[in-house]
């Protein structure tokens, strides 16, 4: 299975979670690619079987600029789940 892990991290916490996910996915035999979201071309995500997206939130629970805009509309209509960190 080809897996993409994209993340944006200010404090390093989201990056640590991305690394943990990467290590677990590799341990079960997945081909894993990990990259910061601000450098990702969204069209490239079509080539993956599974994608994990990790974002930090501001104090007011607003998403970072990397998550805004029309560049993520490619993911509309595809199967996905949102799991908030607590």
Coordinates of C-alpha atoms in Angstrom, one line a residue:
X1 CA 0.0 0.0 0.0
X2 CA 1.3 3.4 -0.9
X3 CA 0.8 5.9 1.9
X4 CA 1.2 9.7 2.1
X5 CA 1.7 11.6 5.3
X6 CA 1.4 15.4 5.1
X7 CA 1.8 17.7 8.0
X8 CA 2.3 21.3 9.2
X9 CA 3.8 21.8 12.6
X10 CA 4.7 24.8 14.6
X11 CA 5.7 23.4 18.0
X12 CA 6.9 20.0 16.6
X13 CA 4.0 18.0 18.1
X14 CA 2.2 17.4 14.7
X15 CA 5.5 16.4 13.2
X16 CA 6.2 13.9 16.0
X17 CA 2.7 12.3 15.3
X18 CA 3.5 12.1 11.6
X19 CA 6.8 10.3 12.3
X20 CA 5.0 7.9 14.6
X21 CA 2.4 7.1 11.9
X22 CA 5.2 6.7 9.3
X23 CA 7.1 4.3 11.5
X24 CA 3.9 2.2 12.2
X25 CA 2.9 2.1 8.5
X26 CA 6.4 1.1 7.5
X27 CA 6.4 -1.7 10.1
X28 CA 3.4 -3.3 8.5
X29 CA 5.0 -3.1 5.0
X30 CA 3.6 0.1 3.5
X31 CA 5.5 2.3 1.1
X32 CA 5.4 5.7 3.0
X33 CA 6.1 9.2 1.8
X34 CA 6.1 12.1 4.3
X35 CA 6.3 15.8 3.5
X36 CA 5.3 19.2 4.9
X37 CA 1.9 20.3 3.5
X38 CA 3.2 23.7 2.4
X39 CA 5.4 22.0 -0.2
X40 CA 2.9 19.4 -1.5
X41 CA 1.2 19.5 -4.9
X42 CA -2.3 18.4 -4.1
X43 CA -2.7 16.6 -7.5
X44 CA 0.1 14.2 -6.4
X45 CA -2.2 12.8 -3.7
X46 CA -4.2 10.9 -6.3
X47 CA -1.3 8.5 -6.6
X48 CA -1.7 7.2 -3.0
X49 CA -3.9 4.6 -1.6
X50 CA -4.1 6.3 1.8
X51 CA -3.3 9.8 3.0
X52 CA -2.8 11.2 6.6
X53 CA -3.0 14.9 6.9
X54 CA -1.9 16.5 10.2
X55 CA -2.5 20.2 11.0
X56 CA -1.9 22.3 14.1
X57 CA -4.7 24.7 15.2
X58 CA -4.5 28.2 16.5
X59 CA -5.7 28.9 20.1
X60 CA -9.2 29.7 18.7
X61 CA -9.3 26.4 16.9
X62 CA -8.8 28.0 13.5
X63 CA -6.9 26.0 10.9
X64 CA -3.5 27.2 9.6
X65 CA -3.3 29.0 6.2
X66 CA -2.0 25.8 4.5
X67 CA -5.4 24.2 5.0
X68 CA -7.4 27.1 3.5
X69 CA -8.3 27.8 -0.1
X70 CA -9.3 25.8 -3.1
X71 CA -6.2 23.7 -3.4
X72 CA -7.8 21.0 -1.2
X73 CA -11.0 20.7 -3.2
X74 CA -9.5 17.8 -5.0
X75 CA -10.2 15.7 -1.9
X76 CA -13.9 16.4 -2.1
X77 CA -16.0 13.3 -3.0
X78 CA -13.2 10.9 -1.8
X79 CA -13.5 8.7 1.2
X80 CA -12.0 10.3 4.2
X81 CA -12.2 10.6 8.0
X82 CA -11.3 13.5 10.3
X83 CA -9.9 12.6 13.6
X84 CA -9.3 15.6 15.9
X85 CA -6.4 15.4 18.3
X86 CA -7.4 15.9 21.9

